[in-house]
Amino acid sequence: MKRLVSGIQPSGNLTLGNYLGAIKQFIALQEELSETEFFIFIADLHAITVSQDKTALRKNIRSLAALYLACGLDPKKVHLFIQSEVIEHNQLGYIMESTVYVPELERMTQYKDKKLKQQAGIRSNLLTYPALMAADILLYDADIVPVGEDQKQHLELTRNLAERFNQQHGDTFIVPEPFTPKVGGKIMSLTDPTKKMSKSDDNQKAVVYLLDDLNQIKNKIKSAVTDSDTKIRYNVKDKPGISNLLTIYSLISGLKIPELEQMYENSNYATFKSDLAEKLAEYLRPIQERYHALLASPELDTVLDEGRDAAKRVAYKKIMKVYKRLGLGRIK
Ligand code: AMP
Ligand code: TRP
């Protein structure tokens, strides 16, 4: 049976970009790939590359788990778990640190970007983060790893590390394939559509959070930055704002972009934005309702317990195999 692995950091509220670029793919794939075992986790260890408030982190982990399920992840098909509850991630992460070379880590775009923001000092795990991410994937012999564009470089490194380890120590890991959605791989900021929509944007108007008040969401869409032309046409280079809104509209409605262009041929931006605002609010309403119900129910812990146990069964076997390959401990 094939395996699919992916994770999201519990580093704050999830955005529409996270949803369209990642979660929505997991949900579509869970229907499409019936012969595949899914491991989806909350990457809490990855969150501590920056300082975290204990109460906020705990809340974010639980919130993310509930949100995954509210968005439609089916616990009968998916093992949903918390990364730090499966100790083998740390164990293999350390082994991956001994497989990767420092310049390979220093070359990572995300490291180069994030290190500029860490004024109070760069934590060493900001650099070694891709080693842990490689471990997250290789522990489960994942064939498919759905991620947004920004994670492709880390996945490429994971593939190199799997090949290197296999070459040095004998066949141990499956070399995983990245999987990026054709549309939605990069949802852009509403205030600067040349920039990615990011959780950590200082401007609240730039980002739609999945748990935002619905009226607030409508207002954000209505005030999204667009160009001075009046035509509703998809053209990323000349009309990045409208193109981004068309992408969002297409993904939540199932209508193709040319169909939308035709529908709005004789409309102005205000009508188009107002329609999208309503559609998006109606799309997110049931997700928010399920989220609040789940957060207060014991079902959430049952799902996370099952997920952890299933993940551990696979991960433990793998780490024992790796230790044996390396000659660690007393395993023969
Ligand atoms: P992050 O929020 O950076 O932890 O990302 C979690 C997942 O969402 C990853 O697979 C990202 O690639 C994806 N993602 C984050 N922001 C966006 C965006 N603006 N558009 C599409 N996918 C995104
Ligand atoms: N690094 C990813 C991000 O920030 C999250 C992540 C951690 C992940 N481990 C993973 C994604 C393994 C896919 C597979 O978005």
Coordinates of C-alpha atoms and ligand atoms in Angstrom, one line a residue:
M1 CA 0.0 0.0 0.0
K2 CA 1.3 3.5 -0.9
R3 CA 1.6 6.1 1.8
L4 CA 1.0 9.9 1.8
V5 CA 2.5 12.2 4.5
S6 CA 2.1 15.9 5.1
G7 CA 2.1 18.3 8.0
I8 CA 1.3 21.9 8.9
Q9 CA 2.8 24.0 11.6
P10 CA 0.5 25.1 14.5
S11 CA 2.0 28.6 14.4
G12 CA -1.1 30.6 14.5
N13 CA -4.4 30.9 12.7
L14 CA -4.6 29.0 9.4
T15 CA -5.1 31.1 6.3
L16 CA -7.1 30.7 3.1
G17 CA -3.7 30.0 1.5
N18 CA -3.0 27.1 3.8
Y19 CA -6.5 25.8 3.1
L20 CA -6.4 26.1 -0.7
G21 CA -2.7 25.2 -1.1
A22 CA -2.6 22.3 1.4
I23 CA -5.7 21.1 3.3
K24 CA -8.0 21.1 0.4
Q25 CA -5.6 18.9 -1.5
F26 CA -5.5 16.4 1.3
I27 CA -9.2 16.2 1.2
A28 CA -9.5 15.8 -2.5
L29 CA -6.7 13.2 -2.4
Q30 CA -8.3 11.2 0.4
E31 CA -11.2 10.6 -2.0
E32 CA -9.1 10.0 -5.1
L33 CA -6.4 7.7 -3.7
S34 CA -8.3 4.9 -2.1
E35 CA -5.3 2.5 -2.0
T36 CA -3.2 4.9 0.0
E37 CA -2.6 5.2 3.7
F38 CA -2.6 8.8 4.9
F39 CA -0.5 10.2 7.7
I40 CA -1.3 13.9 8.4
F41 CA 0.3 15.6 11.4
I42 CA 0.5 18.8 13.3
A43 CA 4.1 19.9 13.1
D44 CA 4.5 21.3 16.7
L45 CA 8.2 20.6 16.9
H46 CA 8.7 22.7 13.9
A47 CA 7.0 25.6 15.6
I48 CA 9.7 26.0 18.2
T49 CA 12.3 27.5 15.8
V50 CA 10.9 30.7 17.2
S51 CA 9.9 31.5 20.8
Q52 CA 6.4 30.2 21.6
D53 CA 4.0 31.0 24.4
K54 CA 3.0 27.7 26.1
T55 CA -0.7 28.5 26.4
A56 CA -0.9 29.8 22.9
L57 CA 1.0 26.8 21.4
R58 CA -1.2 24.3 23.2
K59 CA -4.3 26.1 22.0
N60 CA -3.0 26.3 18.4
I61 CA -2.3 22.5 18.3
R62 CA -5.8 21.7 19.3
S63 CA -7.3 24.3 17.1
L64 CA -5.4 23.0 14.1
A65 CA -6.5 19.4 14.8
A66 CA -10.1 20.5 15.0
L67 CA -9.8 22.6 11.9
Y68 CA -8.3 19.7 9.8
L69 CA -11.4 17.7 10.7
A70 CA -13.8 20.6 10.2
C71 CA -12.4 21.1 6.7
G72 CA -13.3 17.5 5.9
L73 CA -10.4 15.3 6.8
D74 CA -11.9 11.9 7.4
P75 CA -10.5 10.2 10.5
K76 CA -11.6 6.8 9.1
K77 CA -9.2 7.3 6.2
V78 CA -6.5 9.4 7.7
H79 CA -4.2 9.0 10.7
L80 CA -4.2 12.5 12.3
F81 CA -1.6 13.0 15.0
I82 CA 0.7 15.4 16.8
Q83 CA 4.3 15.2 15.7
S84 CA 5.8 15.6 19.2
E85 CA 3.8 12.6 20.5
V86 CA 5.7 10.3 18.2
I87 CA 9.2 10.5 19.5
E88 CA 10.7 8.7 16.5
H89 CA 10.5 12.0 14.6
N90 CA 13.2 13.4 16.9
Q91 CA 15.2 10.2 16.7
L92 CA 15.3 10.2 12.9
G93 CA 15.6 14.0 12.8
Y94 CA 19.0 13.6 14.6
I95 CA 20.1 10.9 12.1
M96 CA 19.2 13.2 9.2
E97 CA 21.3 15.9 10.8
S98 CA 24.2 13.5 10.4
T99 CA 23.2 12.8 6.8
V100 CA 22.9 16.5 5.6
Y101 CA 25.8 18.9 5.3
V102 CA 25.7 22.5 6.7
P103 CA 26.0 24.2 3.3
E104 CA 23.0 22.3 2.0
L105 CA 21.0 23.7 5.0
E106 CA 22.4 27.2 4.6
R107 CA 21.3 27.2 1.0
M108 CA 17.6 26.8 1.8
T109 CA 15.5 29.8 0.8
Q110 CA 13.2 29.6 3.8
Y111 CA 16.2 29.7 6.2
K112 CA 17.7 32.7 4.4
D113 CA 14.4 34.6 4.6
K114 CA 13.5 33.6 8.2
K115 CA 17.0 34.3 9.6
L116 CA 16.7 37.9 8.7
K117 CA 13.6 38.2 10.9
Q118 CA 15.2 36.6 14.0
Q119 CA 16.7 39.7 15.5
A120 CA 17.1 38.2 18.9
G121 CA 19.4 35.5 17.6
I122 CA 19.1 32.6 15.2
R123 CA 18.2 29.3 16.9
S124 CA 20.2 26.3 15.6
N125 CA 17.0 24.4 14.8
L126 CA 16.0 27.1 12.3
L127 CA 19.0 25.8 10.3
T128 CA 18.5 22.1 11.0
Y129 CA 14.7 22.3 10.4
P130 CA 14.9 20.5 7.0
A131 CA 16.6 17.5 8.6
L132 CA 13.5 17.1 10.9
M133 CA 11.2 17.6 7.9
A134 CA 13.1 14.9 6.0
A135 CA 12.6 12.6 9.0
D136 CA 8.9 13.4 9.1
I137 CA 8.6 12.1 5.6
L138 CA 11.1 9.2 5.5
L139 CA 9.9 7.6 8.7
Y140 CA 6.7 6.6 7.0
D141 CA 8.1 5.5 3.6
A142 CA 6.0 8.2 2.0
D143 CA 5.4 7.9 -1.7
I144 CA 3.5 11.2 -2.0
V145 CA 4.0 14.4 -0.1
P146 CA 1.5 17.2 -0.9
V147 CA 2.9 20.6 -0.2
G148 CA 2.7 24.2 -1.4
E149 CA 5.4 25.7 -3.7
D150 CA 7.4 27.1 -0.8
Q151 CA 8.2 23.6 0.5
K152 CA 9.4 22.1 -2.7
Q153 CA 13.0 22.9 -1.9
H154 CA 12.8 21.1 1.4
L155 CA 11.3 18.1 -0.4
E156 CA 14.0 18.1 -2.9
L157 CA 16.6 18.0 -0.1
T158 CA 14.6 15.1 1.5
R159 CA 14.9 13.2 -1.7
N160 CA 18.7 13.8 -1.8
L161 CA 19.1 12.7 1.8
A162 CA 17.1 9.5 1.2
E163 CA 19.2 8.6 -1.8
R164 CA 22.4 9.4 0.1
F165 CA 21.5 7.3 3.1
N166 CA 20.4 4.4 0.9
Q167 CA 23.7 4.6 -1.0
Q168 CA 25.8 4.7 2.2
H169 CA 23.9 2.2 4.3
G170 CA 21.9 0.1 1.9
D171 CA 18.3 0.5 0.8
T172 CA 16.3 1.9 3.8
F173 CA 14.1 4.7 2.6
I174 CA 11.6 5.3 -0.2
V175 CA 12.4 8.4 -2.2
P176 CA 9.3 10.5 -2.0
E177 CA 7.6 12.5 -4.8
P178 CA 6.4 16.0 -4.3
F179 CA 2.8 16.8 -5.2
T180 CA 1.8 20.4 -5.8
P181 CA -1.7 21.4 -6.9
K182 CA -2.0 22.8 -10.4
V183 CA -3.9 25.9 -9.1
G184 CA -3.8 27.2 -5.6
G185 CA -0.1 26.4 -5.0
K186 CA 0.4 30.1 -4.2
I187 CA -2.5 32.3 -2.9
M188 CA -1.3 35.9 -2.8
S189 CA -1.7 38.6 -0.2
L190 CA -4.8 40.8 -0.6
T191 CA -3.0 44.0 -0.1
D192 CA 0.1 43.1 -2.2
P193 CA -0.7 40.5 -4.7
T194 CA 2.9 40.0 -5.7
K195 CA 3.6 38.6 -2.2
K196 CA 2.4 35.2 -0.8
M197 CA -0.5 35.3 1.6
S198 CA 1.2 34.5 4.9
K199 CA 0.1 33.8 8.4
S200 CA 2.7 36.1 9.8
D201 CA 1.8 39.2 7.7
D202 CA 1.6 42.3 9.9
N203 CA -1.2 43.7 7.9
Q204 CA -4.5 41.9 8.9
K205 CA -6.2 43.1 5.7
A206 CA -3.7 41.1 3.6
V207 CA -4.8 37.7 4.9
V208 CA -8.1 35.8 5.2
Y209 CA -7.9 33.6 8.3
L210 CA -10.2 30.6 8.2
L211 CA -11.6 31.5 11.6
D212 CA -12.1 35.2 10.9
D213 CA -15.5 36.6 11.6
L214 CA -17.5 36.2 8.3
N215 CA -18.2 39.9 8.0
Q216 CA -14.6 40.7 8.4
I217 CA -13.8 38.2 5.6
K218 CA -16.3 39.9 3.3
N219 CA -14.7 43.3 4.0
K220 CA -11.2 42.0 3.4
I221 CA -12.2 40.6 0.0
K222 CA -14.1 43.8 -0.9
S223 CA -11.1 45.9 -0.1
A224 CA -8.5 43.7 -1.8
V225 CA -6.0 45.6 -3.9
T226 CA -6.6 45.4 -7.7
D227 CA -5.3 47.4 -10.7
S228 CA -6.8 50.5 -12.3
D229 CA -8.1 48.7 -15.4
T230 CA -11.7 47.5 -15.2
K231 CA -11.7 44.1 -17.0
I232 CA -12.0 40.9 -15.0
R233 CA -9.3 38.9 -16.8
Y234 CA -6.7 36.4 -15.6
N235 CA -3.2 37.7 -16.2
V236 CA -0.8 37.2 -13.3
K237 CA 1.8 39.6 -14.7
D238 CA -0.3 42.6 -15.5
K239 CA -3.3 41.9 -13.2
P240 CA -2.0 40.0 -10.1
G241 CA -4.8 41.2 -7.8
I242 CA -7.7 40.1 -10.0
S243 CA -5.9 36.9 -11.0
N244 CA -5.5 36.0 -7.3
L245 CA -9.2 36.6 -6.7
L246 CA -10.1 34.6 -9.8
T247 CA -8.0 31.7 -8.5
I248 CA -9.7 31.9 -5.1
Y249 CA -13.2 32.1 -6.7
S250 CA -12.4 29.2 -9.0
L251 CA -11.2 26.9 -6.2
I252 CA -14.2 27.5 -3.9
S253 CA -16.8 27.4 -6.7
G254 CA -15.4 24.6 -8.9
L255 CA -15.9 26.9 -11.9
K256 CA -13.0 27.2 -14.3
I257 CA -11.3 30.6 -14.6
P258 CA -12.4 31.1 -18.3
E259 CA -16.0 30.4 -17.2
L260 CA -15.7 33.1 -14.5
E261 CA -14.1 35.6 -17.0
Q262 CA -17.1 35.0 -19.2
M263 CA -19.6 35.3 -16.4
Y264 CA -18.1 38.7 -15.3
E265 CA -17.4 40.0 -18.8
N266 CA -19.7 43.0 -18.4
S267 CA -19.3 43.5 -14.7
N268 CA -17.1 45.8 -12.7
Y269 CA -14.7 45.0 -9.9
A270 CA -17.1 45.9 -7.2
T271 CA -19.7 43.4 -8.3
F272 CA -17.1 40.7 -8.8
K273 CA -15.6 41.3 -5.4
S274 CA -18.9 41.5 -3.7
D275 CA -20.0 38.1 -5.2
L276 CA -16.8 36.5 -4.2
A277 CA -17.1 37.9 -0.7
E278 CA -20.5 36.3 -0.3
K279 CA -19.5 33.0 -1.8
L280 CA -16.4 32.8 0.4
A281 CA -18.3 33.6 3.5
E282 CA -20.9 30.9 2.7
Y283 CA -18.1 28.4 1.9
L284 CA -16.4 29.0 5.2
R285 CA -19.6 29.1 7.4
P286 CA -20.1 25.3 7.8
I287 CA -16.4 24.8 8.3
Q288 CA -16.5 27.3 11.2
E289 CA -19.6 25.7 12.7
R290 CA -18.1 22.2 12.6
Y291 CA -14.8 23.6 14.1
H292 CA -16.6 25.1 17.1
A293 CA -18.5 21.8 17.7
L294 CA -15.4 19.7 17.5
L295 CA -13.3 21.8 19.7
A296 CA -15.7 21.1 22.5
S297 CA -16.1 17.4 21.9
P298 CA -14.1 14.4 23.2
E299 CA -14.0 13.0 19.6
L300 CA -11.0 15.1 18.9
D301 CA -8.8 13.3 21.5
T302 CA -10.0 9.9 20.3
V303 CA -8.9 10.7 16.8
L304 CA -5.5 12.0 17.9
D305 CA -4.9 9.0 20.1
E306 CA -5.7 6.6 17.2
G307 CA -3.5 8.6 14.9
R308 CA -0.6 8.6 17.3
D309 CA -0.8 4.9 17.9
A310 CA -1.0 4.1 14.1
A311 CA 1.9 6.5 13.4
K312 CA 4.0 4.9 16.2
R313 CA 3.6 1.4 14.9
V314 CA 5.1 2.4 11.6
A315 CA 7.7 4.8 12.9
Y316 CA 9.1 2.5 15.6
K317 CA 9.9 -0.2 13.1
K318 CA 11.6 2.2 10.8
I319 CA 13.8 3.8 13.4
M320 CA 14.9 0.3 14.6
K321 CA 15.9 -0.5 11.1
V322 CA 17.8 2.7 10.8
Y323 CA 19.7 2.2 14.1
K324 CA 20.6 -1.3 13.0
R325 CA 21.9 0.0 9.6
L326 CA 24.1 2.5 11.5
G327 CA 25.3 0.1 14.2
L328 CA 23.8 2.1 17.0
G329 CA 22.9 0.5 20.3
R330 CA 22.8 -3.3 20.5
I331 CA 20.3 -4.1 17.7
K332 CA 21.5 -7.1 15.6
Ligands
AMP1 P1 2.9 27.1 6.6 O1 1.7 28.0 6.9 O2 4.0 27.9 6.0 O3 3.2 26.2 7.7 O4 2.4 26.2 5.4 C1 1.5 25.1 5.5 C2 1.1 24.6 4.2 O5 0.3 25.5 3.5 C3 2.3 24.3 3.3 O6 2.1 23.2 2.4 C4 2.4 25.5 2.4 O7 3.1 25.4 1.2 C5 0.9 25.9 2.2 N1 0.8 27.3 2.1 C6 1.1 28.3 2.9 N2 0.8 29.5 2.5 C7 0.2 29.3 1.2 C8 -0.3 30.2 0.2 N3 -0.3 31.5 0.3 N4 -0.7 29.6 -0.9 C9 -0.7 28.3 -1.1 N5 -0.3 27.4 -0.2 C10 0.2 27.9 1.0
TRP2 N1 7.7 22.5 6.9 C1 6.3 22.5 6.5 C2 5.7 23.9 6.5 O1 6.2 24.8 7.1 C3 5.5 21.7 7.4 C4 6.0 20.3 7.5 C5 6.8 19.7 8.4 C6 5.8 19.3 6.5 N2 7.1 18.5 8.1 C7 6.5 18.1 7.0 C8 5.1 19.2 5.3 C9 6.5 16.9 6.2 C10 5.1 18.0 4.6 C11 5.8 16.9 5.0 O2 4.8 24.1 5.8

